[in-house]
Coordinates of C-alpha atoms in Angstrom, one line a residue:
M240 CA 2.3 -89.4 12.6
K241 CA 1.3 -85.8 12.2
F242 CA 0.6 -85.6 8.4
K243 CA -0.1 -88.3 5.9
V244 CA -0.3 -88.0 2.1
I245 CA -3.1 -90.2 1.0
K246 CA -3.1 -89.8 -2.8
E247 CA -1.1 -87.8 -5.3
V248 CA -2.1 -86.8 -8.8
E249 CA -0.1 -87.8 -11.8
G250 CA 0.8 -84.8 -13.9
S251 CA 0.2 -82.4 -11.0
K252 CA 1.5 -81.7 -7.6
A253 CA -2.1 -81.8 -6.1
R254 CA -2.5 -84.3 -3.3
L255 CA -5.0 -85.5 -0.8
G256 CA -3.7 -85.6 2.8
R257 CA -4.6 -85.7 6.4
L258 CA -3.3 -83.7 9.4
F259 CA -3.5 -85.2 12.9
T260 CA -4.1 -82.6 15.6
P261 CA -5.0 -82.7 19.3
H262 CA -8.6 -81.7 18.3
G263 CA -9.1 -84.1 15.5
E264 CA -8.1 -85.0 12.0
V265 CA -8.1 -82.4 9.3
D266 CA -8.5 -83.4 5.6
T267 CA -6.4 -81.5 3.1
P268 CA -6.6 -79.5 0.9
C269 CA -8.2 -77.4 3.7
F270 CA -9.4 -73.8 3.9
M271 CA -9.4 -72.2 7.4
P272 CA -11.9 -69.4 8.0
V273 CA -10.2 -66.5 9.7
G274 CA -11.2 -65.9 13.3
T275 CA -8.6 -63.3 14.2
A276 CA -10.0 -62.3 17.6
A277 CA -11.3 -65.7 18.5
T278 CA -14.4 -65.4 16.3
V279 CA -15.2 -65.8 12.7
R280 CA -17.1 -62.6 12.0
A281 CA -20.9 -62.8 11.9
V282 CA -21.0 -66.6 12.0
F283 CA -21.9 -69.0 14.8
P284 CA -19.4 -71.7 15.6
K285 CA -22.3 -74.3 15.4
D286 CA -22.9 -73.2 11.8
L287 CA -19.2 -73.7 10.9
E288 CA -19.3 -77.2 12.4
K289 CA -22.5 -78.0 10.6
D290 CA -20.9 -77.0 7.3
G291 CA -17.9 -79.3 7.9
V292 CA -15.3 -76.7 8.8
Q293 CA -12.4 -78.6 10.5
M294 CA -10.0 -75.9 11.5
V295 CA -10.1 -72.1 12.0
L296 CA -7.4 -69.5 12.4
A297 CA -6.9 -67.0 15.3
N298 CA -4.1 -64.4 15.8
V299 CA -2.0 -64.4 19.0
Y300 CA -1.0 -60.7 18.6
H301 CA -4.6 -59.6 18.8
L302 CA -5.5 -62.0 21.6
I303 CA -2.5 -60.8 23.6
L304 CA -3.9 -57.2 23.3
R305 CA -7.5 -58.2 24.0
P306 CA -8.7 -60.0 26.1
G307 CA -5.2 -61.2 27.2
I308 CA -3.7 -64.7 27.2
Q309 CA -4.2 -65.2 31.0
I310 CA -8.0 -64.5 30.7
I311 CA -8.3 -67.1 28.0
K312 CA -6.2 -69.6 29.9
E313 CA -8.3 -69.2 33.0
A314 CA -11.4 -69.7 30.9
G315 CA -10.1 -73.2 30.0
G316 CA -8.1 -72.4 26.8
L317 CA -9.0 -70.9 23.4
H318 CA -11.3 -73.7 22.3
K319 CA -13.5 -73.5 25.4
F320 CA -13.4 -69.7 25.4
M321 CA -14.7 -69.4 21.8
G322 CA -16.9 -72.5 21.9
W323 CA -15.1 -74.3 19.1
T324 CA -14.4 -78.0 19.2
G325 CA -12.4 -78.4 16.0
A326 CA -8.7 -77.6 15.4
I327 CA -7.2 -74.1 15.7
L328 CA -4.1 -72.6 14.0
T329 CA -2.8 -69.5 15.7
D330 CA -0.8 -67.0 13.6
S331 CA 2.3 -65.7 15.4
G332 CA 2.0 -61.9 14.7
G333 CA 4.6 -61.8 12.0
F334 CA 2.1 -60.4 9.5
Q335 CA 1.4 -57.5 11.9
V336 CA 5.1 -56.5 11.4
F337 CA 4.0 -55.6 7.9
S338 CA 0.4 -54.5 8.4
L339 CA 1.1 -52.4 11.6
S340 CA 4.6 -51.1 10.6
S341 CA 3.9 -47.6 11.9
F342 CA 3.2 -49.1 15.3
C343 CA 6.2 -51.3 15.6
K344 CA 10.0 -51.4 15.9
I345 CA 12.0 -54.4 14.9
L346 CA 14.7 -55.4 17.3
P347 CA 17.2 -58.4 17.3
E348 CA 15.2 -60.0 20.1
G349 CA 11.8 -59.5 18.6
V350 CA 9.2 -56.8 17.7
R351 CA 8.1 -54.0 20.0
F352 CA 4.6 -52.8 19.2
K353 CA 2.7 -49.8 20.4
S354 CA -0.8 -51.0 21.1
P355 CA -3.4 -49.4 18.7
I356 CA -5.9 -49.9 21.4
D357 CA -4.4 -48.0 24.4
G358 CA -0.9 -47.1 23.4
S359 CA 0.8 -49.5 25.7
S360 CA 4.0 -51.2 24.8
L361 CA 4.1 -54.9 23.8
L362 CA 7.2 -56.9 23.0
L363 CA 6.7 -60.1 20.9
T364 CA 9.8 -62.4 21.0
P365 CA 10.2 -65.8 19.3
E366 CA 10.0 -67.3 22.8
S367 CA 7.0 -65.4 24.1
V368 CA 5.0 -66.1 20.9
I369 CA 5.5 -69.8 21.4
D370 CA 4.6 -69.6 25.1
A371 CA 1.4 -67.7 24.3
Q372 CA 0.2 -70.1 21.6
I373 CA 0.8 -73.1 23.9
E374 CA -1.1 -71.4 26.7
L375 CA -4.0 -70.8 24.3
G376 CA -4.0 -74.5 23.5
A377 CA -3.5 -74.0 19.7
D378 CA -3.4 -77.2 17.6
I379 CA -0.9 -75.6 15.1
V380 CA 1.6 -73.1 16.5
M381 CA 3.4 -70.7 14.1
S382 CA 6.9 -69.5 14.5
L383 CA 7.5 -65.7 14.7
D384 CA 8.7 -64.3 11.3
H385 CA 9.6 -61.0 9.8
C386 CA 7.1 -60.3 7.0
P387 CA 8.6 -57.5 4.7
P388 CA 6.5 -55.3 2.5
W389 CA 6.4 -55.3 -1.3
P390 CA 8.5 -54.0 -2.9
S391 CA 11.5 -54.2 -0.7
K392 CA 15.2 -53.6 -1.5
E393 CA 17.1 -56.9 -1.8
K394 CA 19.3 -56.1 1.3
D395 CA 16.1 -55.6 3.3
L396 CA 14.7 -58.9 2.0
V397 CA 17.9 -60.7 3.0
E398 CA 17.9 -59.1 6.4
A399 CA 14.2 -60.1 7.0
T400 CA 14.9 -63.7 5.8
R401 CA 17.9 -64.1 8.1
R402 CA 16.0 -62.7 11.0
T403 CA 13.1 -65.1 10.3
I404 CA 15.5 -68.0 10.4
C405 CA 17.1 -66.7 13.6
W406 CA 13.8 -66.3 15.3
A407 CA 12.6 -69.7 14.1
K408 CA 15.7 -71.3 15.8
M409 CA 15.0 -69.4 19.0
G410 CA 11.3 -70.4 19.0
K411 CA 12.2 -74.0 18.3
E412 CA 14.5 -74.0 21.3
R413 CA 11.7 -72.7 23.5
W414 CA 9.3 -75.3 22.0
E415 CA 11.7 -78.0 23.1
K416 CA 11.7 -76.8 26.6
H417 CA 7.9 -77.3 26.6
W418 CA 7.7 -80.6 24.8
G419 CA 11.2 -82.0 24.7
T420 CA 13.1 -83.1 21.6
E421 CA 11.3 -86.4 21.1
M422 CA 7.6 -87.1 20.6
V423 CA 6.0 -89.2 23.4
E424 CA 4.0 -92.2 22.2
G425 CA 0.3 -91.3 22.3
A426 CA 1.0 -87.6 23.3
T427 CA -1.4 -85.0 22.0
N428 CA 1.2 -82.4 21.2
P429 CA 0.3 -79.5 18.9
L430 CA 2.2 -79.1 15.6
L431 CA 4.9 -76.4 15.1
F432 CA 5.2 -74.7 11.7
G433 CA 8.1 -72.6 10.4
I434 CA 7.4 -69.7 8.0
V435 CA 9.4 -69.3 4.7
Q436 CA 10.1 -65.7 3.8
G437 CA 12.2 -64.1 1.0
G438 CA 9.9 -62.0 -1.0
T439 CA 9.6 -63.0 -4.6
K440 CA 13.3 -64.0 -4.7
K441 CA 13.6 -67.7 -5.6
E442 CA 17.1 -68.1 -4.1
L443 CA 16.1 -66.5 -0.8
R444 CA 13.0 -68.6 -0.5
Q445 CA 14.9 -71.8 -1.1
F446 CA 17.7 -70.7 1.3
C447 CA 15.1 -69.9 4.0
F448 CA 13.3 -73.3 3.6
E449 CA 16.6 -75.2 3.7
Q450 CA 17.5 -73.5 7.0
L451 CA 14.1 -74.1 8.5
L452 CA 14.2 -77.8 7.5
K453 CA 17.5 -78.1 9.4
I454 CA 15.9 -76.5 12.5
G455 CA 13.1 -79.0 12.3
F456 CA 9.3 -78.3 12.0
D457 CA 6.1 -80.3 11.6
G458 CA 5.1 -78.2 8.6
F459 CA 6.0 -75.2 6.6
A460 CA 4.1 -72.0 5.7
I461 CA 4.9 -69.7 2.8
G462 CA 4.4 -66.2 4.2
G463 CA 4.7 -62.7 2.7
L464 CA 2.8 -63.3 -0.5
S465 CA -0.3 -61.2 0.1
V466 CA 1.5 -57.9 0.8
G467 CA 0.8 -56.0 -2.4
E468 CA 2.8 -57.9 -5.1
P469 CA 1.1 -58.9 -8.4
L470 CA -0.7 -62.2 -8.2
E471 CA 1.4 -63.5 -11.1
E472 CA 4.5 -62.9 -9.0
S473 CA 3.1 -64.7 -6.0
L474 CA 2.1 -67.8 -8.0
K475 CA 5.6 -67.9 -9.8
T476 CA 7.2 -67.7 -6.4
I477 CA 5.1 -70.7 -5.1
E478 CA 5.7 -72.6 -8.3
A479 CA 9.5 -72.1 -8.0
L480 CA 9.6 -73.0 -4.3
T481 CA 7.4 -76.1 -3.9
P482 CA 9.7 -78.5 -5.9
F483 CA 12.3 -77.8 -3.2
M484 CA 10.0 -78.4 -0.3
D485 CA 10.0 -81.9 1.2
S486 CA 6.7 -83.4 0.1
S487 CA 6.3 -85.4 3.3
Y488 CA 5.4 -82.1 5.2
P489 CA 2.2 -80.1 5.0
K490 CA 2.5 -76.9 3.1
Y491 CA 0.5 -73.8 3.9
V492 CA 0.2 -70.5 1.9
M493 CA -0.8 -67.7 4.3
G494 CA -3.4 -65.1 3.4
M495 CA -4.1 -65.8 -0.2
G496 CA -7.6 -67.0 -0.9
H497 CA -9.6 -66.1 -4.0
P498 CA -11.2 -69.4 -5.2
W499 CA -9.3 -69.6 -8.4
Q500 CA -6.0 -68.8 -6.6
I501 CA -6.7 -71.6 -4.2
I502 CA -7.3 -74.1 -7.0
Q503 CA -4.1 -73.0 -8.8
M504 CA -2.2 -73.4 -5.5
V505 CA -3.6 -76.9 -4.8
D506 CA -2.3 -77.8 -8.3
L507 CA 1.1 -76.6 -7.1
G508 CA 1.0 -78.9 -4.1
I509 CA -0.3 -76.6 -1.3
D510 CA -2.4 -78.2 1.4
L511 CA -3.6 -75.4 3.7
F512 CA -5.1 -71.9 3.1
D513 CA -6.6 -69.0 5.0
C514 CA -8.1 -65.7 3.9
V515 CA -10.5 -63.0 5.2
L516 CA -12.2 -62.7 1.8
P517 CA -15.3 -64.8 2.4
T518 CA -16.4 -62.8 5.4
R519 CA -15.0 -59.4 4.3
L520 CA -16.8 -59.6 1.0
A521 CA -20.0 -60.5 2.9
R522 CA -19.6 -57.3 5.0
H523 CA -19.5 -55.4 1.7
G524 CA -22.7 -57.1 0.4
S525 CA -21.0 -59.6 -2.0
A526 CA -21.5 -63.3 -2.5
Y527 CA -19.5 -66.0 -4.3
V528 CA -21.1 -68.1 -7.0
E529 CA -19.4 -70.3 -9.6
E530 CA -19.9 -67.7 -12.3
G531 CA -18.3 -64.9 -10.3
I532 CA -19.2 -62.5 -7.5
L533 CA -22.7 -61.0 -7.0
H534 CA -22.8 -57.5 -5.5
L535 CA -26.2 -57.8 -3.9
K536 CA -26.5 -54.1 -3.0
N537 CA -26.9 -53.4 -6.7
A538 CA -30.4 -52.2 -7.7
R539 CA -30.9 -55.1 -10.1
F540 CA -31.4 -57.5 -7.1
K541 CA -34.2 -55.5 -5.6
T542 CA -36.9 -57.7 -7.1
D543 CA -34.8 -60.8 -7.7
G544 CA -36.7 -63.8 -6.2
L545 CA -33.9 -66.4 -6.8
P546 CA -31.7 -67.7 -4.0
I547 CA -28.1 -66.4 -3.9
D548 CA -27.0 -69.5 -5.7
E549 CA -29.4 -72.2 -7.0
K550 CA -26.6 -74.8 -6.7
C551 CA -26.0 -74.1 -3.0
S552 CA -27.8 -75.8 -0.2
C553 CA -26.6 -73.5 2.7
Y554 CA -29.3 -72.0 5.0
A555 CA -29.1 -68.6 3.3
C556 CA -29.8 -70.2 -0.1
R557 CA -32.5 -72.6 1.1
K558 CA -34.5 -70.0 2.9
F559 CA -34.0 -66.5 1.4
S560 CA -34.1 -64.6 -1.9
R561 CA -31.6 -62.2 -3.3
A562 CA -34.3 -59.5 -3.0
Y563 CA -34.6 -60.1 0.7
I564 CA -30.8 -60.0 1.3
H565 CA -30.7 -56.8 -0.8
H566 CA -33.4 -55.3 1.4
L567 CA -31.4 -56.3 4.6
L568 CA -28.2 -54.8 3.2
K569 CA -29.9 -51.5 2.3
S570 CA -31.6 -51.4 5.7
Q571 CA -28.2 -52.0 7.3
E572 CA -29.6 -55.1 9.1
I573 CA -26.9 -57.4 10.5
L574 CA -28.8 -60.5 9.3
G575 CA -27.8 -59.6 5.7
I576 CA -24.1 -59.8 6.6
M577 CA -24.6 -63.0 8.6
L578 CA -26.4 -64.7 5.7
L579 CA -23.8 -63.7 3.2
S580 CA -20.9 -64.7 5.5
M581 CA -22.6 -68.1 6.0
H582 CA -23.1 -68.5 2.2
N583 CA -19.5 -67.5 1.3
L584 CA -17.9 -69.8 3.8
S585 CA -20.2 -72.6 2.6
F586 CA -19.1 -71.9 -1.0
Y587 CA -15.4 -72.2 0.1
N588 CA -16.0 -75.3 2.1
R589 CA -17.9 -77.0 -0.8
L590 CA -15.1 -76.0 -3.1
M591 CA -12.6 -77.7 -0.9
K592 CA -14.7 -80.8 -0.6
E593 CA -15.1 -81.0 -4.4
M594 CA -11.3 -80.7 -4.8
R595 CA -10.6 -83.5 -2.3
L596 CA -13.2 -85.6 -4.1
S597 CA -11.8 -85.0 -7.5
I598 CA -8.3 -85.8 -6.4
G599 CA -9.5 -89.0 -4.6
N600 CA -11.5 -90.1 -7.7
G601 CA -8.7 -89.4 -10.1
Q602 CA -10.6 -86.5 -11.8
W603 CA -8.4 -83.6 -10.7
I604 CA -7.3 -82.6 -14.2
D605 CA -10.9 -82.5 -15.4
F606 CA -11.8 -80.4 -12.3
L607 CA -8.9 -78.0 -13.0
T608 CA -9.8 -77.6 -16.6
R609 CA -13.5 -76.8 -15.8
W610 CA -12.5 -74.1 -13.3
R611 CA -9.8 -72.7 -15.5
N612 CA -12.5 -71.7 -17.9
K613 CA -14.3 -69.8 -15.1
K614 CA -11.5 -68.0 -13.4
I615 CA -13.4 -66.3 -10.6
T616 CA -11.6 -63.1 -9.8
K617 CA -12.4 -59.8 -8.2

């Protein structure tokens, strides 16, 4: 068993689940801090562990460029290299097709990138991406996909969707060469996820999922919904797609991660999330609290003796004041960013725990109503 649904909510698609990975069980709904280059920025792994983080995300494209898969493999794998004992999901590099479009050329066999580091040429294929993630020792391996920009012409969306399906099939065939077609009793195989593309077109999304289901994956991600489209369109797309997705599989929305967005997506039946926002906002001097976002560089915090959040028990809130963190930020001291990163990730982790508890206790609707009245946004 790789995923188990523990409890479902009547009147909602929200559910409590558990993923089984080579590096331990992961309770869902789960938020994964982003550690693109084998590190969650400005946060020690020990602090992530202490806060209850069960899985982080890394990116195979960036790790191929630097330091290189072979170096990590010789160091004992990605877990040992980055000092992380929990589970790791590795993104395949499909998002970089969108975000680094000026550096890449899409080919039938994969994507050729020009390295933004040294200008060298890098070809990512569905097969090489699977090989690299297995060599890294990832717990969840992502299939290579074509992530189109928004807006795109319908013919381009169709082409990207069909290419994603084709690459998924090629990647699955390579996967089977590593692991075979049957699971071995007691084996600690990683999980393989397919990525559903199709823009905001309901029919394309459904077609993509149906084809991926036929190919066979351990879970499914919904990609391409944080590429510039309005939030309302993203949520409508997820709402239209999830009823067609087999509920026995884990579902993962890639790259969307404001707290209120996550709560809405949990209500739509999504299990896994990742986003750079907690640490990115920290680097810009901002902190999440239930009432909204505090911009601690603002002058009004210069003499504020309160903690970032009186309801939070993280190290930053227990030990330091808003005034001190304001001082650190104005002085461009790295500790300010570290404390805010720690707090923001603690905020997210606490939110996920509260959601799991409310689902388990049969209080999800009450939790949803309470947060609907807050609607934390930018």
